């Protein structure tokens, strides 16, 4: 049990490894392939097994169904033959007992007996009495002149004197008609022997075979022990010809075998041996006739199999596509959410850091400011002294530097403070025009073509004017920096939907790589090297987010960049 | 013109003494306190017209000092001075009755302007 459990875990692990794919570009491709292989294997293998098992079961049971009636038929017919021949033999035997040799020597009596036999039984041709010692025919009734004929040299005569009875194979008599001969020996008490012999035509054989009621494609015939036809065969030859099919000898049951006949057709061969005489009844049924139902079933089976296979494949492929695309979407959403979360975390921690630094720097800066201010005051309030002007300049320079520092710390504090929004009802078009005013001179100087395409009747929105100005100024500044002289910038506004307006700023400047695009809203990410702080777009992003809007960027390297800013009409 | 009486409260002694000197040079009557307790003592013994109060101080914080000054005499005007940019403090201060708030470092002329406005407001 422990071993089994261990095996089970191994399988599970292996399966997991099979479905786990490495984090590469085509991991979804691999995942899809692996799931497909697994699902197809899990569904097709049992289907194929079931189909094969069904196939074999149906085949064997159907064969059994075909084989047993044929067997039964062969059995019955063999019995009929047996009965028929035995009856004729008994009849002749009875005659030899009912009549004495002298009576039978009388031609009149013999004729009467033959007449009665012909009348009551079918097929009797003639009747003769033969001397058991020398083989001479001493009396004869029948159509031929056979009186006085000596049979001593013939093999049947020896057999009948040896065994007491004899049934011949079929032979062609004087009239070239198939016959059999039956002979019976009678031993008198005085040691004399005589033989009664009759010939019977084989019409009854044909009748018995016809009574089997075989279909037109099947055949049945009697063979002697040498494989010679005793009756006509529809398919394989005439009476007394040699049968081309080899029938196994021996055994007293009825056998069914599958064989190829001389014409190359697959056949069922049913045969049974008669004990006396040594005849064999053979029934031949071609597969095609017997297995018609089976072939129909087989084609049904194949159709069902193929249809199920097609269905499985369609379902597996569709299902896998859906599954993998869902996984991919989920992964993408997770990645995006993770990035946004990371970004906002970064922003807020930078905000805290900036506020802390600004506060710590502001205090000493205030002291410098006051000290330098006091020096300036003192210089101002004191009478002229040597180098007063120089001191004055120096102090002013200190104060200017302090002022610059203050601007920086206040900006840092402002970055932390972006959270606060002053909402007013404003016209976005008007705001963009105002911002453009700041850039007019540079655009004119560098011959930049600014196309303004503002939607008429753009609904007014509730938002923070100052913050929005900063957003647009920031993005437009970037656009102006990105384009070459005589470049183009296009600004468009439109009503995005019932709750949102949008503005796009598109330039034909240097553009950005996909990698850069991914990071441009990150704090401290800059492509301007020493010139930029890397805070501009991250502040912009923060403001737009705070205002309940969204900002997205599309860029192609060396072709240009497009920023799209969506803003809600009503502030949240 | 009546001399403006101002109390400067800041734990940075260097800052507060220098600023006091500069204001005195401009003809104001300036007192100094380097912590909250001291400031409250001076408010009671020698009440000024305007208090310039640092928000972040060890011991008694600026906000508490503001509250207690207002409790002693609501006509005393308080200008909050902070090295911190958080407007939350500003808003809270204004709610507690502060006249205005300024961020360090502050320009001397701006401060004087505010002081005069506050004094006018206190009359």
XYZ file of C-alpha atoms in Angstrom:
695
model
C 0.000 0.000 0.000
C 2.816 2.331 0.915
C 4.523 1.539 -2.356
C 1.306 2.183 -4.250
C 0.871 5.564 -2.620
C 4.428 6.437 -3.500
C 3.804 5.504 -7.102
C 0.699 7.605 -7.158
C 2.575 10.658 -5.955
C 5.185 10.079 -8.591
C 2.547 10.081 -11.269
C 1.049 13.243 -9.895
C 4.407 14.945 -9.815
C 5.213 13.882 -13.329
C 1.874 15.153 -14.528
C 2.473 18.486 -12.871
C 5.894 18.745 -14.433
C 4.333 17.946 -17.764
C 1.875 20.815 -17.429
C 4.307 23.269 -15.923
C 6.024 25.100 -18.674
C 8.927 27.443 -18.479
C 8.338 31.144 -18.405
C 9.163 31.966 -21.969
C 7.462 33.761 -24.827
C 5.822 30.587 -26.123
C 4.904 29.134 -22.768
C 1.216 29.359 -23.609
C 1.917 27.597 -26.866
C 3.651 24.785 -24.958
C 0.946 24.688 -22.302
C -1.705 24.431 -24.976
C 0.211 21.621 -26.713
C 0.708 19.681 -23.482
C -2.917 19.975 -22.379
C -4.025 18.865 -25.823
C -1.753 15.828 -25.826
C -2.927 14.858 -22.358
C -6.621 15.326 -23.084
C -6.456 13.548 -26.422
C -4.534 10.657 -24.906
C -6.987 10.390 -22.013
C -10.020 10.333 -24.299
C -8.817 8.552 -27.412
C -7.055 5.611 -25.760
C -10.203 4.344 -23.952
C -12.251 5.020 -27.070
C -9.900 2.970 -29.235
C -9.775 0.192 -26.645
C -13.556 0.097 -26.377
C -13.912 0.062 -30.148
C -11.431 -2.805 -30.475
C -13.070 -4.833 -27.708
C -16.508 -4.272 -29.208
C -15.219 -5.188 -32.626
C -13.842 -8.503 -31.448
C -16.808 -9.367 -29.273
C -19.291 -8.654 -32.003
C -17.229 -10.548 -34.494
C -16.943 -13.662 -32.368
C -20.566 -13.680 -31.236
C -21.762 -13.063 -34.765
C -19.595 -15.873 -36.081
C -20.999 -18.164 -33.444
C -24.455 -17.182 -34.549
C -23.626 -18.030 -38.129
C -21.683 -21.172 -37.384
C -24.167 -23.030 -35.200
C -27.125 -23.124 -37.655
C -24.790 -24.293 -40.387
C -23.479 -26.981 -38.089
C -27.015 -28.020 -37.260
C -27.956 -28.180 -40.922
C -24.903 -30.315 -41.712
C -25.794 -32.624 -38.833
C -29.384 -33.048 -39.956
C -28.506 -33.716 -43.538
C -25.840 -36.236 -42.552
C -28.465 -38.053 -40.533
C -30.847 -38.042 -43.452
C -28.158 -39.579 -45.699
C -27.324 -42.099 -43.078
C -30.937 -43.023 -42.577
C -31.621 -43.230 -46.294
C -28.700 -45.573 -46.997
C -29.352 -47.703 -43.947
C -32.999 -48.070 -44.916
C -32.075 -49.277 -48.430
C -29.555 -51.699 -46.980
C -32.127 -53.097 -44.540
C -34.623 -53.479 -47.339
C -32.263 -55.652 -49.392
C -31.290 -57.580 -46.292
C -34.979 -58.228 -45.541
C -35.547 -59.519 -49.085
C -32.640 -61.947 -48.645
C -34.297 -63.263 -45.518
C -37.911 -63.244 -46.646
C -37.204 -65.222 -49.804
C -35.273 -68.455 -50.268
C -32.608 -68.837 -52.905
C -34.965 -70.933 -55.030
C -37.701 -68.369 -54.855
C -35.316 -65.645 -55.903
C -34.012 -67.780 -58.711
C -37.441 -67.461 -60.246
C -37.306 -64.478 -62.620
C -40.974 -63.857 -62.171
C -40.649 -63.474 -58.415
C -37.604 -61.240 -58.806
C -39.432 -59.042 -61.306
C -42.353 -58.803 -58.914
C -40.074 -57.785 -56.075
C -38.348 -55.099 -58.227
C -41.729 -53.860 -59.388
C -42.868 -53.522 -55.771
C -39.626 -51.778 -54.772
C -39.851 -49.323 -57.649
C -43.450 -48.609 -56.799
C -42.965 -48.091 -53.073
C -39.432 -46.690 -52.944
C -37.665 -44.198 -55.162
C -34.539 -44.893 -57.237
C -34.366 -48.717 -57.564
C -33.066 -49.625 -61.024
C -32.456 -53.387 -61.016
C -32.172 -56.423 -58.778
C -29.960 -59.485 -59.210
C -29.107 -62.779 -57.523
C -25.457 -63.808 -57.618
C -23.843 -67.118 -56.709
C -21.703 -66.563 -53.661
C -19.156 -69.157 -54.658
C -18.261 -68.306 -58.263
C -19.712 -64.778 -58.671
C -22.058 -65.606 -61.550
C -25.347 -63.716 -61.830
C -27.952 -66.484 -61.714
C -31.054 -64.364 -61.903
C -31.616 -60.723 -62.940
C -34.542 -58.341 -63.098
C -33.950 -54.975 -64.690
C -33.416 -53.094 -67.917
C -30.006 -54.584 -68.820
C -28.921 -57.936 -70.126
C -26.743 -58.946 -67.248
C -27.825 -62.555 -66.705
C -24.802 -64.834 -66.494
C -22.333 -61.977 -65.919
C -19.486 -62.997 -63.626
C -18.439 -60.596 -60.876
C -15.790 -62.827 -59.224
C -12.921 -60.500 -60.188
C -14.591 -57.308 -59.029
C -13.540 -55.724 -55.747
C -17.077 -55.275 -54.421
C -17.659 -59.055 -54.702
C -14.674 -59.699 -52.473
C -15.824 -57.085 -50.006
C -19.368 -58.449 -49.749
C -18.144 -62.023 -49.277
C -15.822 -60.682 -46.581
C -18.145 -58.290 -44.738
C -21.639 -59.502 -45.668
C -22.809 -56.079 -46.940
C -21.543 -53.530 -49.419
C -22.476 -49.987 -50.427
C -20.553 -48.620 -53.401
C -19.379 -45.138 -54.227
C -21.302 -43.423 -56.986
C -20.530 -44.707 -60.454
C -21.939 -44.165 -63.930
C -24.036 -47.142 -64.918
C -24.795 -48.386 -68.415
C -27.096 -45.487 -69.045
C -24.392 -43.016 -67.995
C -26.436 -42.060 -64.991
C -24.957 -41.771 -61.459
C -25.776 -44.820 -59.377
C -24.794 -46.614 -56.255
C -24.858 -50.378 -55.769
C -25.925 -52.165 -52.609
C -25.157 -55.868 -52.091
C -26.021 -58.299 -49.262
C -24.658 -61.836 -48.766
C -26.807 -64.673 -47.455
C -25.237 -67.817 -45.992
C -27.355 -70.962 -45.966
C -27.100 -73.570 -43.246
C -25.594 -75.989 -45.740
C -22.673 -73.662 -46.352
C -23.898 -72.326 -49.695
C -23.936 -68.550 -50.125
C -25.744 -66.199 -52.469
C -25.794 -62.454 -52.887
C -28.638 -60.009 -53.570
C -27.444 -56.897 -55.410
C -29.342 -53.808 -56.460
C -28.476 -50.484 -58.095
C -30.141 -47.270 -57.066
C -29.875 -43.942 -58.878
C -28.805 -40.944 -56.792
C -31.773 -38.664 -57.429
C -32.475 -38.975 -53.729
C -29.002 -37.559 -52.916
C -29.808 -34.453 -54.928
C -33.209 -34.233 -53.250
C -31.669 -34.401 -49.807
C -29.192 -31.615 -50.665
C -31.935 -29.504 -52.214
C -33.961 -29.971 -49.018
C -31.286 -28.039 -47.118
C -32.618 -24.885 -48.768
C -29.290 -23.139 -49.183
C -29.069 -19.644 -50.589
C -27.798 -19.079 -54.116
C -24.255 -18.201 -53.080
C -23.751 -21.312 -50.952
C -23.067 -24.880 -52.023
C -23.372 -28.410 -50.548
C -22.141 -31.783 -51.859
C -21.120 -35.309 -50.913
C -17.556 -36.587 -51.319
C -16.287 -40.140 -51.044
C -13.224 -40.968 -48.973
C -10.943 -40.153 -51.932
C -12.403 -36.682 -52.310
C -14.434 -37.471 -55.433
C -17.784 -35.757 -55.911
C -20.709 -38.074 -55.310
C -23.169 -35.348 -56.211
C -22.909 -32.340 -58.479
C -21.379 -29.266 -56.922
C -22.672 -25.941 -58.081
C -19.315 -24.238 -57.606
C -16.531 -26.789 -57.757
C -17.313 -29.552 -60.271
C -19.549 -32.364 -61.520
C -20.170 -35.786 -60.099
C -17.142 -38.128 -60.171
C -14.713 -35.223 -60.641
C -12.087 -34.674 -57.998
C -12.930 -32.002 -55.440
C -10.387 -29.144 -55.454
C -10.906 -28.459 -51.756
C -8.976 -30.582 -49.311
C -11.276 -31.770 -46.523
C -9.550 -33.013 -43.382
C -10.310 -36.677 -42.726
C -11.175 -38.304 -39.417
C -13.579 -37.373 -36.660
C -17.298 -38.080 -36.376
C -18.548 -34.680 -35.258
C -19.523 -31.760 -37.433
C -16.753 -29.259 -37.997
C -16.709 -25.690 -39.246
C -13.504 -24.193 -40.592
C -12.637 -20.967 -42.403
C -10.770 -21.424 -45.678
C -9.938 -19.835 -48.970
C -11.593 -21.749 -51.790
C -9.779 -22.377 -55.137
C -11.378 -19.185 -56.503
C -9.706 -17.220 -53.738
C -12.924 -16.476 -51.876
C -13.043 -16.647 -48.074
C -15.556 -19.343 -47.132
C -16.955 -21.119 -44.098
C -16.595 -24.868 -44.636
C -18.919 -27.134 -42.629
C -18.336 -30.873 -42.981
C -19.393 -34.147 -41.359
C -18.202 -37.699 -42.086
C -20.661 -40.560 -42.525
C -19.521 -43.773 -40.930
C -20.844 -46.187 -43.546
C -20.266 -45.693 -46.390
C -17.371 -43.357 -45.900
C -18.935 -40.267 -47.403
C -18.395 -36.687 -46.336
C -21.091 -34.034 -46.475
C -19.654 -30.579 -47.183
C -21.454 -27.227 -46.913
C -19.697 -24.164 -48.330
C -20.843 -20.667 -47.418
C -18.886 -17.633 -48.604
C -18.024 -15.039 -45.957
C -19.654 -12.264 -47.903
C -23.044 -13.944 -47.768
C -22.733 -14.960 -44.137
C -21.206 -11.785 -42.805
C -23.381 -9.225 -44.547
C -24.823 -8.157 -41.219
C -21.363 -8.053 -39.743
C -20.009 -5.819 -42.500
C -22.928 -3.447 -42.029
C -22.252 -3.363 -38.294
C -18.540 -2.877 -38.896
C -19.104 0.150 -41.106
C -21.503 1.550 -38.492
C -18.824 0.999 -35.873
C -16.232 2.807 -37.984
C -18.582 5.732 -38.606
C -19.396 6.050 -34.899
C -15.700 5.847 -34.052
C -14.722 8.506 -36.569
C -17.559 10.833 -35.558
C -16.638 10.517 -31.865
C -13.004 11.074 -32.734
C -13.839 14.232 -34.668
C -16.076 15.480 -31.854
C -13.403 14.812 -29.254
C -10.781 16.602 -31.298
C -13.026 19.622 -31.875
C -13.983 19.811 -28.207
C -10.402 19.320 -27.015
C -9.060 21.984 -29.346
C -11.768 24.524 -28.571
C -11.616 23.832 -24.860
C -7.849 24.121 -24.759
C -7.959 27.396 -26.683
C -10.493 28.844 -24.279
C -8.644 27.519 -21.247
C -5.251 28.802 -22.288
C -6.549 32.201 -23.350
C -8.298 32.507 -19.972
C -5.050 31.641 -18.210
C -3.185 34.131 -20.341
C -5.729 36.879 -19.616
C -5.596 36.126 -15.916
C -1.800 36.247 -15.995
C -1.844 39.548 -17.839
C -4.363 41.063 -15.463
C -2.340 39.900 -12.503
C 0.850 41.322 -13.949
C -0.828 44.641 -14.682
C -2.386 44.855 -11.242
C 0.940 43.969 -9.704
C 2.708 46.678 -11.677
C 0.139 49.297 -10.756
C 0.343 48.339 -7.129
C 4.114 48.488 -7.242
C 3.928 51.853 -8.906
C 1.585 53.388 -6.377
C 3.646 51.905 -3.571
C 6.720 53.488 -5.032
C 4.956 56.809 -5.424
C 3.733 56.896 -1.881
C 7.043 55.860 -0.369
C 8.816 58.469 -2.429
C 6.254 60.994 -1.268
C 7.043 60.153 2.351
C 10.759 60.236 1.721
C 10.504 63.583 -0.061
C 8.453 65.101 2.733
C 10.917 63.833 5.335
C 13.952 65.130 3.480
C 12.316 68.460 2.776
C 11.406 68.898 6.408
C 14.871 68.043 7.666
C 16.521 70.333 5.142
C 14.049 73.156 5.666
C 15.038 73.779 9.279
C 18.772 74.368 8.702
C 17.851 76.191 5.520
C 15.655 78.511 7.581
C 18.590 79.218 9.900
C 20.886 80.016 6.959
C 18.169 82.205 5.569
C 17.759 84.152 8.781
C 21.495 84.461 9.452
C 22.212 85.673 5.949
C 19.149 87.913 6.155
C 20.454 89.398 9.365
C 23.846 90.033 7.768
C 22.077 91.772 4.924
C 20.038 93.820 7.389
C 23.160 94.768 9.309
C 24.966 95.799 6.128
C 21.969 97.820 5.084
C 21.555 99.564 8.435
C 25.257 100.345 8.917
C 27.143 103.287 7.363
C 29.460 102.690 4.391
C 32.527 100.634 5.121
C 35.249 99.105 3.074
C 33.951 96.477 0.671
C 30.325 97.043 1.726
C 29.232 96.474 -1.835
C 31.164 93.211 -2.038
C 29.607 91.882 1.222
C 26.217 92.904 0.005
C 26.689 90.960 -3.248
C 27.935 87.891 -1.378
C 24.979 87.849 0.988
C 22.550 88.341 -1.854
C 24.158 85.364 -3.554
C 23.679 83.272 -0.397
C 20.060 84.315 -0.171
C 19.501 83.489 -3.829
C 20.941 80.030 -3.259
C 18.685 79.567 -0.244
C 15.776 80.626 -2.377
C 16.726 78.030 -4.980
C 16.970 75.370 -2.293
C 13.588 76.434 -1.002
C 12.079 76.042 -4.423
C 13.397 72.497 -4.539
C 12.220 71.543 -1.049
C 8.821 73.113 -1.661
C 8.519 71.172 -4.875
C 9.403 67.994 -3.015
C 6.777 68.818 -0.430
C 4.395 69.544 -3.239
C 5.046 66.097 -4.652
C 4.022 64.574 -1.367
C 1.068 66.923 -1.188
C -0.424 66.054 -4.617
C -3.094 64.154 -2.827
C -5.129 67.239 -2.271
C -7.453 68.284 -4.998
C -9.380 71.489 -5.444
C -12.297 70.724 -7.647
C -13.951 73.311 -9.833
C -16.103 73.185 -12.932
C -13.873 73.858 -15.911
C -13.643 73.678 -19.670
C -10.890 71.282 -20.741
C -10.519 72.986 -24.151
C -9.966 76.347 -22.482
C -7.427 74.815 -20.086
C -5.458 73.289 -22.960
C -5.438 76.638 -24.786
C -4.041 78.291 -21.654
C -1.295 75.676 -21.335
C -0.453 76.069 -25.014
C 0.116 79.741 -24.305
C 3.203 78.825 -22.266
C 4.713 76.915 -25.150
C 3.851 79.298 -27.986
C 7.167 81.050 -28.064
C 9.300 77.914 -28.211
C 7.031 76.384 -30.829
C 7.291 79.531 -32.951
C 11.037 79.719 -32.536
C 11.555 76.088 -33.556
C 8.858 76.222 -36.209
C 6.871 73.362 -34.631
C 3.452 72.865 -36.176
C 0.890 72.506 -33.392
C -2.476 71.317 -34.687
C -5.317 71.874 -32.253
C -8.432 69.849 -32.878
C -10.749 70.545 -29.956
C -14.266 69.130 -29.852
C -16.965 71.766 -29.983
C -19.565 71.388 -27.252
C -17.119 69.377 -25.131
C -18.924 69.012 -21.784
C -17.408 70.887 -18.855
C -15.847 68.712 -16.189
C -15.321 68.886 -12.442
C -11.597 68.747 -11.853
C -8.557 70.518 -10.404
C -7.414 73.291 -12.709
C -3.903 73.657 -11.294
C -3.189 69.974 -11.342
C -4.545 69.535 -14.845
C -2.432 72.444 -16.048
C 0.577 70.668 -14.680
C -0.434 67.427 -16.399
C -0.837 69.010 -19.812
C 2.192 71.237 -19.438
C 4.257 68.213 -18.548
C 3.138 66.105 -21.483
C 3.313 68.993 -23.955
C 6.811 69.848 -22.715
C 7.839 66.269 -23.358
C 6.292 66.394 -26.831
C 8.126 69.611 -27.661
C 11.357 68.058 -26.432
C 10.750 64.904 -28.466
C 10.088 66.494 -31.872
C 12.753 67.878 -34.174
C 12.584 71.470 -35.458
C 9.614 71.785 -37.841
C 8.062 68.733 -36.209
C 4.353 68.252 -35.650
C 2.238 68.012 -32.517
C -1.500 67.324 -32.656
C -3.877 67.889 -29.756
C -7.367 66.432 -29.895
C -10.229 66.392 -27.417
C -13.455 64.381 -27.619
C -16.286 63.066 -25.527
C -15.334 59.454 -24.874
C -18.605 58.287 -23.355
C -21.419 59.469 -21.138
C -19.104 59.832 -18.124
C -15.734 60.573 -19.668
C -13.934 63.096 -21.827
C -10.558 62.452 -23.333
C -7.636 64.359 -24.782
C -4.792 63.038 -26.882
C -1.398 64.598 -27.526
C 0.409 63.092 -30.469
C 3.849 63.962 -31.751
C 6.012 62.743 -34.606
C 9.150 62.799 -32.494
C 11.716 60.200 -31.572
C 9.242 57.816 -29.909
C 10.097 55.181 -27.340
C 10.875 51.514 -27.257
C 8.406 49.131 -25.709
C 10.732 48.757 -22.746
C 10.835 52.528 -22.149
C 7.057 52.741 -22.522
C 6.669 50.289 -19.707
C 8.713 52.398 -17.296
C 7.909 56.008 -18.190
C 5.445 56.456 -15.337
C 7.932 55.094 -12.803
C 9.459 57.668 -10.455
C 13.106 58.516 -11.221
C 12.937 56.899 -14.623
C 14.397 59.310 -17.130
C 15.840 59.281 -20.619
C 17.038 62.873 -20.331
C 20.094 61.919 -18.276
C 21.214 64.910 -16.149
C 18.458 67.239 -17.346
C 15.472 65.465 -15.847
C 14.510 64.338 -12.381
C 12.458 61.409 -13.626
C 9.543 62.693 -11.590
C 7.578 64.562 -14.287
C 5.560 61.744 -15.780
C 5.218 59.896 -12.508
C 3.690 63.038 -10.968
C 1.488 63.365 -14.031
C 0.385 59.758 -13.646
C -0.293 60.290 -9.946
C -2.382 63.410 -10.608
C -4.472 61.779 -13.327
C -5.087 58.785 -11.105
C -6.078 61.042 -8.212
C -8.479 62.909 -10.448
C -10.158 59.583 -11.223
C -8.884 59.487 -14.782
C -6.561 57.337 -16.773
C -3.494 57.931 -18.869
C -2.122 55.633 -21.520
C 0.752 55.856 -23.910
C 1.305 54.415 -27.366
C 4.677 54.844 -28.938
C 6.729 53.562 -31.838
C 10.415 54.209 -31.961
C 11.365 56.940 -34.481
C 7.710 57.459 -35.409
C 6.216 59.289 -32.495
C 4.305 59.042 -29.267
C 0.654 59.428 -28.360
C -0.618 60.131 -24.866
C -4.309 59.685 -24.202
C -5.749 61.168 -21.030
C -9.269 60.257 -19.975
C -10.993 62.306 -17.290
C -14.324 61.781 -15.549
C -16.943 64.466 -16.042
C -17.883 64.362 -12.395
C -15.197 64.121 -9.755
C -15.461 61.183 -7.398
C 2.538 103.780 14.890
C 2.059 101.350 17.738
C 4.914 98.930 18.236
C 3.925 95.405 17.252
C 4.482 92.874 20.047
C 5.508 89.473 18.719
C 6.358 86.137 20.409
C 8.553 83.722 18.419
C 8.333 80.070 19.468
C 10.766 77.551 17.920
C 13.037 74.843 19.346
C 15.800 75.923 16.925
C 17.492 78.542 19.032
C 19.766 79.754 16.233
C 16.761 80.327 14.039
C 14.604 82.017 16.573
C 17.227 84.421 17.949
C 18.330 85.510 14.486
C 14.774 86.053 13.333
C 14.038 88.000 16.514
C 16.994 90.278 15.878
C 15.879 90.940 12.335
C 12.349 91.785 13.413
C 13.651 94.054 16.129
C 15.767 95.813 13.504
C 12.449 96.490 11.773
C 11.078 98.081 14.936
C 9.097 95.276 16.525
C 8.957 94.204 20.160
C 10.025 90.547 20.023
C 10.023 87.861 22.724
C 11.538 84.410 22.317
C 10.504 80.975 23.592
C 12.316 77.731 22.713
C 9.598 75.375 23.900
C 5.860 75.221 24.493
C 5.916 75.629 28.278
C 8.015 78.740 28.074
C 5.762 80.197 25.414
C 2.636 79.627 27.482
C 4.334 81.265 30.488
C 5.167 84.337 28.443
C 1.644 84.495 26.986
C 0.263 84.673 30.498
C 2.808 87.099 31.977
C 3.381 89.317 28.954
C 0.755 88.627 26.270
C 1.901 89.447 22.697
C -0.306 90.532 19.795
C 0.942 87.830 17.474
C 2.620 84.462 18.119
C 4.772 82.815 15.405
C 4.590 79.146 16.379
C 6.632 76.182 15.153
C 4.398 73.148 14.732
C 7.031 70.443 15.320
C 8.567 70.829 18.755
C 9.792 68.339 21.345
C 7.637 68.226 24.465
C 4.560 70.324 24.064
C 3.627 70.336 20.354
C 2.656 73.389 18.353
C -0.972 72.378 18.018
C -1.434 71.987 21.751
C 0.297 75.273 22.464
C -2.002 76.909 19.923
C -5.058 75.484 21.615
C -3.927 76.662 25.018
C -2.999 80.157 23.828
C -6.458 80.466 22.314
C -7.918 79.257 25.572
C -6.033 81.951 27.483
C -6.850 84.752 25.118
C -8.561 84.178 21.783
C -7.602 87.626 20.568
C -3.931 86.636 20.385
C -3.168 85.866 16.729
C -1.094 82.787 15.903
C 0.834 82.238 12.675
C 1.977 78.607 12.312
C 5.409 78.013 10.916
C 6.326 74.588 9.683
C 9.171 72.802 7.957
C 6.661 70.195 6.891
C 4.612 70.568 3.773
C 1.587 68.716 5.021
C -1.435 70.919 4.617
C -3.268 68.661 7.040
C -1.463 70.458 9.882
C -2.321 73.761 8.240
C -5.995 72.954 7.992
C -6.107 71.615 11.522
C -4.341 74.747 12.748
C -6.757 77.018 10.959
C -9.660 75.092 12.500
C -8.103 75.643 15.905
C -8.068 79.366 15.234
C -4.643 80.030 13.714
C -4.463 83.090 11.489
C -2.317 81.509 8.789
C 0.509 79.085 8.226
C 3.859 79.460 6.487
C 6.463 76.990 5.319
C 10.122 77.355 6.281
C 12.332 78.950 5.128
C 10.215 82.066 4.984
C 10.934 85.335 3.265
C 11.287 88.173 5.821
C 9.107 90.592 3.901
C 6.362 87.994 3.538
C 6.506 87.301 7.256
C 6.266 90.985 8.167
C 3.310 91.382 5.884
C 1.551 88.448 7.552
C 2.374 89.806 11.014
C 0.826 93.149 10.184
C -2.262 91.502 8.758
C -2.571 89.306 11.842
C -2.200 92.278 14.152
C -4.917 94.136 12.267
C -7.095 91.006 12.544
C -6.527 90.864 16.296
C -7.766 94.386 16.944
